[in-house]
Amino acid sequence: MAIESAVKRIGVLTSGGDAPGMNAAIRGVVRTCECLDIECIGIRHGYAGLISGDFISLNQSMVKGITVRGGTILCTARSKEFTTPEGLQKAADICRHMGIEGLVVIGGDGTFRGALALSQHDISVVGIPCTIDNDIGCTTYTIGFDTACNTAIDAVDRLNDTMQSHERCSVVEVMGRHAGHLALAVGIATGATIILVPEVEYDFDKDVIERIRTARLAGRNNFAVIVAEGAEPAYGVAEKIADATGIETRLTALGHIQRGGSPHVRDRIVGTSMGFKAVSLLASGKKSRIIAMRGDKFIDIDIVEALSLTKNFDFEMYKAFSALTFLDKQALLRTF
Ligand code: F6P
C-alpha cells in the first residue's frame, strides 16, 4: 500500500438483521481509520440513514469497550426506499455531497446487493459479511454465526434437561431464514434426534415419526427435534409428532434471542480483523470488494462475483449426523 491513503473520509453502516460481532467490526473500522488519518463517519440505521443523512462522526473514544456488546451501536434497518431508483440515486448523491470516498457496509446478502447498486453509481464500497445465518456464498464464515450457535446450544441443553425429566419430545425452531446451517450446527452440538432443514428433502412419516418410534423401542424416552425456520412451521411439526406418537411434545421458538448477547471469541476476532481489512482495502484504492474467509484466511473478492456464489450446505455432515444418531452402519459407510 502507498504511504498515503487513497481515501480521506469514509462512511460505515450496518444493515439488515443485526448479529453479535457487528460492534467489533465497527471498532476495527474506526481504529484503522484513526491510525491512517482517515475521517470516519458512522451512518445510523443502515441505508435508510444514508438517505436521510443520519450521520455521526466516529472516533476511537466512541468505540471504546463496544467489542463486548451485542447488537450494533449504529442501529440497523431494512430500507424500502433504498431499493427504488430514486432512493439509490439519493444515497449516491449524499455520499458525493458529504465527500464520502469509500463506504464500509456490514451485513448480509441484502446489504451486499445494496452495495453493488451503489458501486454501479460509482461509489467505492467494501462489504463485511455479518449474519447469524452463515448463508453468504463467497465466505465460509459470517460474523455472528458462532455466537448464535452457542446461544441456541445453551437453550437446547436446558430444554434437554427438562425433556429428560418429563420424558417428552422437544421441538425447537431455530433461525436461518432460507438456510439450515444454524440448525445443523445446533442439532449436531446438542445430540438432537432429528434435524429438519430446507436443503434436505424428507418424508415426515418415514424420517421423523418412524425414527422417533424406532428410538423409543430402542429405549430412548426423550427426544429433540431441531427445525430450521425455513424447513416448515415448527408448531406443525410438534403437533404431528404428538398426534402420531402420543408423546407429550413441547414447542420452543428461540427467535431473536439467537441474535443478541455478547459476542463469542470468534466473532470478536473476525469482526475486528474484517473491520481492519475493509479500511485497508479502501485506503489502498480498492473498490467494490467483499471480504471473505476461506478456512482461517481473509481474502477479498469482487462484489459481482461474490453475489453470484451460493453457499453449499454440508450434506456430508448431515448424513453422518443421521447415521450416527441412529447407529446406522450402512448409512455411515456410504458417507466415507
Ligand atoms: O437474517 C438474520 C435473521 O435473523 C434470519 O435468521 C431471520 O429469518 C430474520 O433475520 C428475522 O428478521 P427480523 O429481525 O426482521 O424479524
mmCIF file of C-alpha atoms and ligand atoms in Angstrom:
data_model
loop_
_atom_site.group_PDB
_atom_site.id
_atom_site.type_symbol
_atom_site.label_atom_id
_atom_site.label_comp_id
_atom_site.label_asym_id
_atom_site.label_seq_id
_atom_site.Cartn_x
_atom_site.Cartn_y
_atom_site.Cartn_z
ATOM 1 C CA MET A 1 0.000 0.000 0.000
ATOM 2 C CA ALA A 2 1.163 3.533 -0.722
ATOM 3 C CA ILE A 3 2.158 5.640 2.314
ATOM 4 C CA GLU A 4 -0.783 7.971 1.682
ATOM 5 C CA SER A 5 -4.306 6.603 1.938
ATOM 6 C CA ALA A 6 -6.341 6.741 -1.278
ATOM 7 C CA VAL A 7 -9.338 7.968 0.744
ATOM 8 C CA LYS A 8 -9.607 10.709 3.342
ATOM 9 C CA ARG A 9 -13.168 10.225 4.529
ATOM 10 C CA ILE A 10 -15.165 7.014 4.704
ATOM 11 C CA GLY A 11 -18.610 6.004 5.927
ATOM 12 C CA VAL A 12 -19.583 2.857 7.810
ATOM 13 C CA LEU A 13 -23.045 1.389 8.252
ATOM 14 C CA THR A 14 -24.717 -1.781 9.488
ATOM 15 C CA SER A 15 -27.757 -3.050 7.599
ATOM 16 C CA GLY A 16 -30.288 -5.909 7.714
ATOM 17 C CA GLY A 17 -30.615 -8.164 10.763
ATOM 18 C CA ASP A 18 -28.067 -7.425 13.470
ATOM 19 C CA ALA A 19 -25.529 -10.035 14.576
ATOM 20 C CA PRO A 20 -23.135 -10.357 17.508
ATOM 21 C CA GLY A 21 -19.763 -9.060 16.343
ATOM 22 C CA MET A 22 -21.068 -6.091 14.367
ATOM 23 C CA ASN A 23 -19.656 -3.773 17.031
ATOM 24 C CA ALA A 24 -16.245 -5.434 16.830
ATOM 25 C CA ALA A 25 -16.261 -4.769 13.082
ATOM 26 C CA ILE A 26 -17.264 -1.124 13.600
ATOM 27 C CA ARG A 27 -14.480 -0.699 16.148
ATOM 28 C CA GLY A 28 -11.984 -2.316 13.754
ATOM 29 C CA VAL A 29 -13.046 0.168 11.067
ATOM 30 C CA VAL A 30 -12.856 3.204 13.344
ATOM 31 C CA ARG A 31 -9.495 2.372 14.881
ATOM 32 C CA THR A 32 -7.947 1.589 11.497
ATOM 33 C CA CYS A 33 -9.235 4.933 10.207
ATOM 34 C CA GLU A 34 -7.732 6.668 13.206
ATOM 35 C CA CYS A 35 -4.365 5.008 12.543
ATOM 36 C CA LEU A 36 -4.407 6.026 8.887
ATOM 37 C CA ASP A 37 -5.713 9.595 9.455
ATOM 38 C CA ILE A 38 -8.955 8.845 7.671
ATOM 39 C CA GLU A 39 -12.103 10.584 8.880
ATOM 40 C CA CYS A 40 -14.793 8.036 9.781
ATOM 41 C CA ILE A 41 -18.498 8.866 9.501
ATOM 42 C CA GLY A 42 -20.933 6.484 11.167
ATOM 43 C CA ILE A 43 -24.204 6.161 9.274
ATOM 44 C CA ARG A 44 -27.042 5.221 11.602
ATOM 45 C CA HIS A 45 -29.936 2.910 10.622
ATOM 46 C CA GLY A 46 -28.307 1.414 7.542
ATOM 47 C CA TYR A 47 -29.199 2.591 4.051
ATOM 48 C CA ALA A 48 -32.256 4.420 5.434
ATOM 49 C CA GLY A 49 -29.884 6.616 7.436
ATOM 50 C CA LEU A 50 -27.697 7.163 4.390
ATOM 51 C CA ILE A 51 -30.693 8.564 2.518
ATOM 52 C CA SER A 52 -31.882 10.719 5.427
ATOM 53 C CA GLY A 53 -28.373 11.909 6.380
ATOM 54 C CA ASP A 54 -28.412 10.286 9.822
ATOM 55 C CA PHE A 55 -24.660 10.678 10.342
ATOM 56 C CA ILE A 56 -22.390 10.745 13.340
ATOM 57 C CA SER A 57 -18.680 11.427 13.392
ATOM 58 C CA LEU A 58 -16.825 8.456 14.923
ATOM 59 C CA ASN A 59 -13.545 8.385 16.784
ATOM 60 C CA GLN A 60 -11.766 5.861 18.928
ATOM 61 C CA SER A 61 -13.247 7.073 22.212
ATOM 62 C CA MET A 62 -16.757 6.430 20.848
ATOM 63 C CA VAL A 63 -15.991 2.781 20.147
ATOM 64 C CA LYS A 64 -14.216 2.135 23.411
ATOM 65 C CA GLY A 65 -15.416 -1.083 25.025
ATOM 66 C CA ILE A 66 -18.012 -1.934 22.354
ATOM 67 C CA THR A 67 -16.447 -5.235 21.263
ATOM 68 C CA VAL A 68 -18.108 -6.953 24.197
ATOM 69 C CA ARG A 69 -21.578 -5.639 23.318
ATOM 70 C CA GLY A 70 -24.181 -7.403 21.184
ATOM 71 C CA GLY A 71 -26.264 -5.508 18.605
ATOM 72 C CA THR A 72 -24.842 -2.547 16.727
ATOM 73 C CA ILE A 73 -24.137 0.925 18.127
ATOM 74 C CA LEU A 74 -25.071 2.329 14.706
ATOM 75 C CA CYS A 75 -28.514 0.680 14.739
ATOM 76 C CA THR A 76 -29.712 -1.156 11.660
ATOM 77 C CA ALA A 77 -32.712 -1.214 9.334
ATOM 78 C CA ARG A 78 -34.065 -2.642 6.110
ATOM 79 C CA SER A 79 -34.859 0.288 3.801
ATOM 80 C CA LYS A 80 -37.589 0.063 1.138
ATOM 81 C CA GLU A 81 -36.759 3.499 -0.228
ATOM 82 C CA PHE A 82 -33.172 2.465 -0.939
ATOM 83 C CA THR A 83 -34.398 -0.293 -3.264
ATOM 84 C CA THR A 84 -36.074 2.290 -5.547
ATOM 85 C CA PRO A 85 -34.039 4.025 -8.309
ATOM 86 C CA GLU A 86 -34.798 7.404 -6.694
ATOM 87 C CA GLY A 87 -33.680 6.237 -3.242
ATOM 88 C CA LEU A 88 -30.490 4.752 -4.633
ATOM 89 C CA GLN A 89 -29.675 7.920 -6.579
ATOM 90 C CA LYS A 90 -30.281 9.986 -3.442
ATOM 91 C CA ALA A 91 -27.935 7.745 -1.418
ATOM 92 C CA ALA A 92 -25.171 8.035 -4.041
ATOM 93 C CA ASP A 93 -25.654 11.821 -4.273
ATOM 94 C CA ILE A 94 -25.411 12.171 -0.493
ATOM 95 C CA CYS A 95 -22.160 10.163 -0.440
ATOM 96 C CA ARG A 96 -20.680 12.522 -3.039
ATOM 97 C CA HIS A 97 -22.072 15.624 -1.345
ATOM 98 C CA MET A 98 -20.633 14.530 2.013
ATOM 99 C CA GLY A 99 -17.251 13.714 0.480
ATOM 100 C CA ILE A 100 -17.557 10.050 1.478
ATOM 101 C CA GLU A 101 -14.930 8.438 -0.738
ATOM 102 C CA GLY A 102 -15.478 4.905 0.444
ATOM 103 C CA LEU A 103 -18.249 3.058 2.251
ATOM 104 C CA VAL A 104 -17.937 0.013 4.510
ATOM 105 C CA VAL A 105 -21.212 -1.924 4.688
ATOM 106 C CA ILE A 106 -21.646 -4.577 7.354
ATOM 107 C CA GLY A 107 -24.458 -7.098 6.876
ATOM 108 C CA GLY A 108 -25.790 -9.984 4.823
ATOM 109 C CA ASP A 109 -26.616 -10.590 1.169
ATOM 110 C CA GLY A 110 -29.351 -7.901 1.053
ATOM 111 C CA THR A 111 -26.772 -5.415 2.304
ATOM 112 C CA PHE A 112 -24.347 -6.522 -0.401
ATOM 113 C CA ARG A 113 -26.967 -6.163 -3.139
ATOM 114 C CA GLY A 114 -27.356 -2.574 -1.940
ATOM 115 C CA ALA A 115 -23.582 -2.146 -2.033
ATOM 116 C CA LEU A 116 -23.461 -3.456 -5.604
ATOM 117 C CA ALA A 117 -26.139 -0.948 -6.650
ATOM 118 C CA LEU A 118 -24.133 1.876 -5.056
ATOM 119 C CA SER A 119 -20.936 0.729 -6.737
ATOM 120 C CA GLN A 120 -22.780 0.937 -10.074
ATOM 121 C CA HIS A 121 -23.329 4.608 -9.155
ATOM 122 C CA ASP A 122 -19.556 4.975 -8.812
ATOM 123 C CA ILE A 123 -19.344 4.789 -5.031
ATOM 124 C CA SER A 124 -16.438 2.728 -3.641
ATOM 125 C CA VAL A 125 -17.774 0.052 -1.313
ATOM 126 C CA VAL A 126 -16.356 -2.796 0.743
ATOM 127 C CA GLY A 127 -18.665 -5.359 2.353
ATOM 128 C CA ILE A 128 -18.173 -7.253 5.606
ATOM 129 C CA PRO A 129 -20.269 -10.456 5.852
ATOM 130 C CA CYS A 130 -22.218 -10.409 9.075
ATOM 131 C CA THR A 131 -25.293 -12.548 9.697
ATOM 132 C CA ILE A 132 -26.169 -15.322 12.112
ATOM 133 C CA ASP A 133 -27.446 -17.344 9.127
ATOM 134 C CA ASN A 134 -23.941 -18.029 7.695
ATOM 135 C CA ASP A 135 -25.619 -18.152 4.294
ATOM 136 C CA ILE A 136 -23.317 -15.982 2.170
ATOM 137 C CA GLY A 137 -21.866 -17.913 -0.758
ATOM 138 C CA CYS A 138 -18.458 -16.262 -1.024
ATOM 139 C CA THR A 139 -17.343 -16.892 2.548
ATOM 140 C CA THR A 140 -17.029 -19.921 4.755
ATOM 141 C CA TYR A 141 -17.900 -17.818 7.804
ATOM 142 C CA THR A 142 -20.122 -14.843 8.602
ATOM 143 C CA ILE A 143 -19.719 -12.783 11.769
ATOM 144 C CA GLY A 144 -22.355 -13.691 14.362
ATOM 145 C CA PHE A 145 -22.805 -17.359 13.459
ATOM 146 C CA ASP A 146 -20.666 -18.752 16.258
ATOM 147 C CA THR A 147 -22.308 -16.683 18.994
ATOM 148 C CA ALA A 148 -25.796 -17.509 17.697
ATOM 149 C CA CYS A 149 -24.905 -21.221 17.660
ATOM 150 C CA ASN A 150 -23.695 -21.040 21.243
ATOM 151 C CA THR A 151 -26.792 -19.170 22.383
ATOM 152 C CA ALA A 152 -29.053 -21.740 20.743
ATOM 153 C CA ILE A 153 -26.989 -24.635 22.084
ATOM 154 C CA ASP A 154 -27.264 -23.300 25.611
ATOM 155 C CA ALA A 155 -31.055 -23.089 25.247
ATOM 156 C CA VAL A 156 -31.371 -26.595 23.760
ATOM 157 C CA ASP A 157 -29.154 -28.074 26.505
ATOM 158 C CA ARG A 158 -31.521 -26.602 29.081
ATOM 159 C CA LEU A 159 -34.562 -27.906 27.221
ATOM 160 C CA ASN A 160 -32.968 -31.357 27.055
ATOM 161 C CA ASP A 161 -32.679 -31.410 30.851
ATOM 162 C CA THR A 162 -36.365 -30.867 31.381
ATOM 163 C CA MET A 163 -37.397 -33.117 28.453
ATOM 164 C CA GLN A 164 -35.392 -35.910 30.008
ATOM 165 C CA SER A 165 -37.087 -35.424 33.413
ATOM 166 C CA HIS A 166 -40.565 -35.489 31.874
ATOM 167 C CA GLU A 167 -39.829 -37.995 29.117
ATOM 168 C CA ARG A 168 -41.069 -35.569 26.485
ATOM 169 C CA CYS A 169 -40.223 -34.519 22.971
ATOM 170 C CA SER A 170 -38.859 -31.028 22.395
ATOM 171 C CA VAL A 171 -39.327 -29.308 19.066
ATOM 172 C CA VAL A 172 -37.037 -26.299 18.755
ATOM 173 C CA GLU A 173 -37.263 -23.786 15.950
ATOM 174 C CA VAL A 174 -34.025 -22.001 15.116
ATOM 175 C CA MET A 175 -33.443 -19.077 12.764
ATOM 176 C CA GLY A 176 -31.577 -19.218 9.463
ATOM 177 C CA ARG A 177 -34.067 -17.674 7.040
ATOM 178 C CA HIS A 178 -33.900 -19.978 3.951
ATOM 179 C CA ALA A 179 -30.815 -21.869 5.157
ATOM 180 C CA GLY A 180 -30.200 -24.725 7.584
ATOM 181 C CA HIS A 181 -26.565 -24.068 8.602
ATOM 182 C CA LEU A 182 -27.502 -22.877 12.073
ATOM 183 C CA ALA A 183 -29.934 -25.764 12.615
ATOM 184 C CA LEU A 184 -27.340 -28.319 11.504
ATOM 185 C CA ALA A 185 -24.665 -26.963 13.845
ATOM 186 C CA VAL A 186 -27.059 -26.726 16.793
ATOM 187 C CA GLY A 187 -28.502 -30.184 16.177
ATOM 188 C CA ILE A 188 -25.107 -31.857 15.997
ATOM 189 C CA ALA A 189 -23.746 -29.982 19.006
ATOM 190 C CA THR A 190 -26.701 -30.932 21.202
ATOM 191 C CA GLY A 191 -27.117 -34.538 20.055
ATOM 192 C CA ALA A 192 -30.582 -33.914 18.596
ATOM 193 C CA THR A 193 -32.744 -36.813 17.493
ATOM 194 C CA ILE A 194 -33.680 -35.206 14.178
ATOM 195 C CA ILE A 195 -32.685 -32.057 12.285
ATOM 196 C CA LEU A 196 -35.059 -30.632 9.678
ATOM 197 C CA VAL A 197 -33.527 -28.189 7.205
ATOM 198 C CA PRO A 198 -34.805 -26.696 3.939
ATOM 199 C CA GLU A 199 -31.873 -28.120 1.955
ATOM 200 C CA VAL A 200 -32.725 -31.768 2.671
ATOM 201 C CA GLU A 201 -35.998 -33.273 1.471
ATOM 202 C CA TYR A 202 -37.724 -35.553 3.938
ATOM 203 C CA ASP A 203 -40.735 -37.770 4.240
ATOM 204 C CA PHE A 204 -42.299 -36.780 7.550
ATOM 205 C CA ASP A 205 -43.741 -40.195 8.393
ATOM 206 C CA LYS A 206 -40.593 -42.099 7.484
ATOM 207 C CA ASP A 207 -37.878 -39.657 8.518
ATOM 208 C CA VAL A 208 -39.475 -38.201 11.645
ATOM 209 C CA ILE A 209 -42.287 -40.334 13.056
ATOM 210 C CA GLU A 210 -40.788 -43.742 12.259
ATOM 211 C CA ARG A 211 -37.400 -42.681 13.597
ATOM 212 C CA ILE A 212 -38.871 -41.458 16.862
ATOM 213 C CA ARG A 213 -40.827 -44.727 17.192
ATOM 214 C CA THR A 214 -37.695 -46.768 16.483
ATOM 215 C CA ALA A 215 -35.675 -44.779 19.002
ATOM 216 C CA ARG A 216 -38.420 -45.248 21.585
ATOM 217 C CA LEU A 217 -38.464 -49.007 21.008
ATOM 218 C CA ALA A 218 -34.686 -48.992 21.490
ATOM 219 C CA GLY A 219 -35.196 -47.472 24.944
ATOM 220 C CA ARG A 220 -34.991 -43.734 24.338
ATOM 221 C CA ASN A 221 -37.593 -41.723 26.218
ATOM 222 C CA ASN A 222 -36.853 -38.115 25.387
ATOM 223 C CA PHE A 223 -36.348 -36.539 22.001
ATOM 224 C CA ALA A 224 -35.178 -33.293 20.471
ATOM 225 C CA VAL A 225 -36.154 -32.175 17.002
ATOM 226 C CA ILE A 226 -34.361 -29.095 15.664
ATOM 227 C CA VAL A 227 -36.331 -27.332 12.944
ATOM 228 C CA ALA A 228 -34.779 -24.631 10.774
ATOM 229 C CA GLU A 229 -37.352 -21.889 10.281
ATOM 230 C CA GLY A 230 -37.021 -22.330 6.518
ATOM 231 C CA ALA A 231 -37.949 -26.033 6.622
ATOM 232 C CA GLU A 232 -41.576 -25.893 7.761
ATOM 233 C CA PRO A 233 -43.548 -24.278 10.605
ATOM 234 C CA ALA A 234 -42.277 -25.827 13.825
ATOM 235 C CA TYR A 235 -45.706 -25.735 15.523
ATOM 236 C CA GLY A 236 -46.970 -28.116 12.823
ATOM 237 C CA VAL A 237 -44.002 -30.420 13.450
ATOM 238 C CA ALA A 238 -44.806 -30.538 17.167
ATOM 239 C CA GLU A 239 -48.485 -31.208 16.513
ATOM 240 C CA LYS A 240 -47.808 -34.010 14.036
ATOM 241 C CA ILE A 241 -45.334 -35.711 16.388
ATOM 242 C CA ALA A 242 -47.716 -35.536 19.354
ATOM 243 C CA ASP A 243 -50.656 -36.828 17.281
ATOM 244 C CA ALA A 244 -48.761 -39.682 15.635
ATOM 245 C CA THR A 245 -46.726 -40.920 18.621
ATOM 246 C CA GLY A 246 -48.731 -39.877 21.671
ATOM 247 C CA ILE A 247 -45.508 -38.474 23.159
ATOM 248 C CA GLU A 248 -46.004 -35.247 25.094
ATOM 249 C CA THR A 249 -44.374 -32.649 22.885
ATOM 250 C CA ARG A 250 -43.379 -29.062 23.636
ATOM 251 C CA LEU A 251 -42.501 -26.356 21.154
ATOM 252 C CA THR A 252 -39.886 -23.644 21.691
ATOM 253 C CA ALA A 253 -39.145 -21.000 19.071
ATOM 254 C CA LEU A 254 -35.815 -19.460 20.016
ATOM 255 C CA GLY A 255 -36.457 -16.403 17.855
ATOM 256 C CA HIS A 256 -34.464 -13.213 18.334
ATOM 257 C CA ILE A 257 -32.712 -14.498 21.452
ATOM 258 C CA GLN A 258 -30.295 -16.002 18.925
ATOM 259 C CA ARG A 259 -29.378 -12.572 17.580
ATOM 260 C CA GLY A 260 -28.429 -10.949 20.881
ATOM 261 C CA GLY A 261 -25.781 -11.346 23.529
ATOM 262 C CA SER A 262 -22.116 -10.630 23.987
ATOM 263 C CA PRO A 263 -20.128 -11.965 21.005
ATOM 264 C CA HIS A 264 -18.009 -15.064 21.500
ATOM 265 C CA VAL A 265 -14.296 -15.050 20.760
ATOM 266 C CA ARG A 266 -14.540 -15.936 17.074
ATOM 267 C CA ASP A 267 -16.957 -13.116 16.303
ATOM 268 C CA ARG A 268 -14.849 -10.587 18.184
ATOM 269 C CA ILE A 269 -11.699 -11.591 16.350
ATOM 270 C CA VAL A 270 -13.209 -11.990 12.885
ATOM 271 C CA GLY A 271 -15.187 -8.748 13.342
ATOM 272 C CA THR A 272 -12.089 -6.792 14.347
ATOM 273 C CA SER A 273 -9.981 -8.315 11.553
ATOM 274 C CA MET A 274 -12.565 -7.673 8.857
ATOM 275 C CA GLY A 275 -13.033 -4.082 10.059
ATOM 276 C CA PHE A 276 -9.296 -3.535 9.699
ATOM 277 C CA LYS A 277 -9.196 -5.244 6.309
ATOM 278 C CA ALA A 278 -12.134 -3.222 4.945
ATOM 279 C CA VAL A 279 -10.438 0.098 5.641
ATOM 280 C CA SER A 280 -7.065 -1.090 4.388
ATOM 281 C CA LEU A 281 -8.695 -2.094 1.069
ATOM 282 C CA LEU A 282 -10.275 1.346 0.647
ATOM 283 C CA ALA A 283 -7.041 3.042 1.722
ATOM 284 C CA SER A 284 -5.146 1.167 -0.967
ATOM 285 C CA GLY A 285 -7.610 2.312 -3.619
ATOM 286 C CA LYS A 286 -9.672 -0.874 -3.997
ATOM 287 C CA LYS A 287 -13.398 -0.644 -4.687
ATOM 288 C CA SER A 288 -16.387 -2.978 -4.994
ATOM 289 C CA ARG A 289 -14.925 -5.735 -2.819
ATOM 290 C CA ILE A 290 -16.399 -8.175 -0.325
ATOM 291 C CA ILE A 291 -14.215 -9.570 2.419
ATOM 292 C CA ALA A 292 -14.493 -13.317 2.829
ATOM 293 C CA MET A 293 -12.971 -16.158 4.811
ATOM 294 C CA ARG A 294 -11.535 -19.298 3.240
ATOM 295 C CA GLY A 295 -10.553 -21.511 6.121
ATOM 296 C CA ASP A 296 -8.687 -19.223 8.510
ATOM 297 C CA LYS A 297 -7.560 -16.819 5.788
ATOM 298 C CA PHE A 298 -9.136 -13.495 4.912
ATOM 299 C CA ILE A 299 -9.487 -12.701 1.232
ATOM 300 C CA ASP A 300 -11.410 -10.127 -0.786
ATOM 301 C CA ILE A 301 -13.379 -10.708 -3.938
ATOM 302 C CA ASP A 302 -15.238 -8.634 -6.464
ATOM 303 C CA ILE A 303 -18.764 -7.878 -5.357
ATOM 304 C CA VAL A 304 -20.399 -9.151 -8.577
ATOM 305 C CA GLU A 305 -18.593 -12.449 -8.280
ATOM 306 C CA ALA A 306 -19.355 -12.637 -4.556
ATOM 307 C CA LEU A 307 -23.062 -12.241 -5.186
ATOM 308 C CA SER A 308 -23.046 -14.901 -7.899
ATOM 309 C CA LEU A 309 -21.891 -17.579 -5.456
ATOM 310 C CA THR A 310 -24.267 -19.727 -3.450
ATOM 311 C CA LYS A 311 -23.436 -21.295 -0.131
ATOM 312 C CA ASN A 312 -23.180 -25.068 -0.115
ATOM 313 C CA PHE A 313 -24.988 -26.940 2.590
ATOM 314 C CA ASP A 314 -22.830 -29.551 4.301
ATOM 315 C CA PHE A 315 -24.711 -32.653 3.150
ATOM 316 C CA GLU A 316 -21.859 -34.955 4.189
ATOM 317 C CA MET A 317 -22.059 -33.712 7.736
ATOM 318 C CA TYR A 318 -25.843 -34.006 7.706
ATOM 319 C CA LYS A 319 -25.736 -37.614 6.506
ATOM 320 C CA ALA A 320 -23.048 -38.552 9.013
ATOM 321 C CA PHE A 321 -25.119 -36.972 11.804
ATOM 322 C CA SER A 322 -28.200 -39.036 10.865
ATOM 323 C CA ALA A 323 -26.184 -42.230 10.575
ATOM 324 C CA LEU A 324 -24.556 -41.723 13.973
ATOM 325 C CA THR A 325 -27.816 -40.770 15.682
ATOM 326 C CA PHE A 326 -29.492 -43.983 14.581
ATOM 327 C CA LEU A 327 -26.316 -46.120 14.670
ATOM 328 C CA ASP A 328 -26.927 -46.912 11.002
ATOM 329 C CA LYS A 329 -23.728 -48.634 9.878
ATOM 330 C CA GLN A 330 -24.695 -48.862 6.180
ATOM 331 C CA ALA A 331 -25.627 -45.178 6.028
ATOM 332 C CA LEU A 332 -22.406 -44.243 7.788
ATOM 333 C CA LEU A 333 -20.284 -46.312 5.402
ATOM 334 C CA ARG A 334 -21.947 -44.542 2.461
ATOM 335 C CA THR A 335 -20.541 -41.223 3.767
ATOM 336 C CA PHE A 336 -16.931 -42.453 3.555
HETATM 337 O O1 F6P B 1 -31.023 -12.851 8.627
HETATM 338 C C1 F6P B 1 -30.996 -12.915 10.015
HETATM 339 C C2 F6P B 1 -32.343 -13.289 10.560
HETATM 340 O O2 F6P B 1 -32.251 -13.357 11.956
HETATM 341 C C3 F6P B 1 -32.953 -14.577 9.999
HETATM 342 O O3 F6P B 1 -32.403 -15.724 10.594
HETATM 343 C C4 F6P B 1 -34.407 -14.375 10.287
HETATM 344 O O4 F6P B 1 -35.207 -15.122 9.396
HETATM 345 C C5 F6P B 1 -34.583 -12.902 10.081
HETATM 346 O O5 F6P B 1 -33.308 -12.303 10.233
HETATM 347 C C6 F6P B 1 -35.548 -12.260 11.042
HETATM 348 O O6 F6P B 1 -35.708 -10.936 10.665
HETATM 349 P P1 F6P B 1 -36.409 -9.836 11.576
HETATM 350 O O7 F6P B 1 -35.443 -9.418 12.630
HETATM 351 O O8 F6P B 1 -36.723 -8.743 10.618
HETATM 352 O O9 F6P B 1 -37.626 -10.483 12.178
#
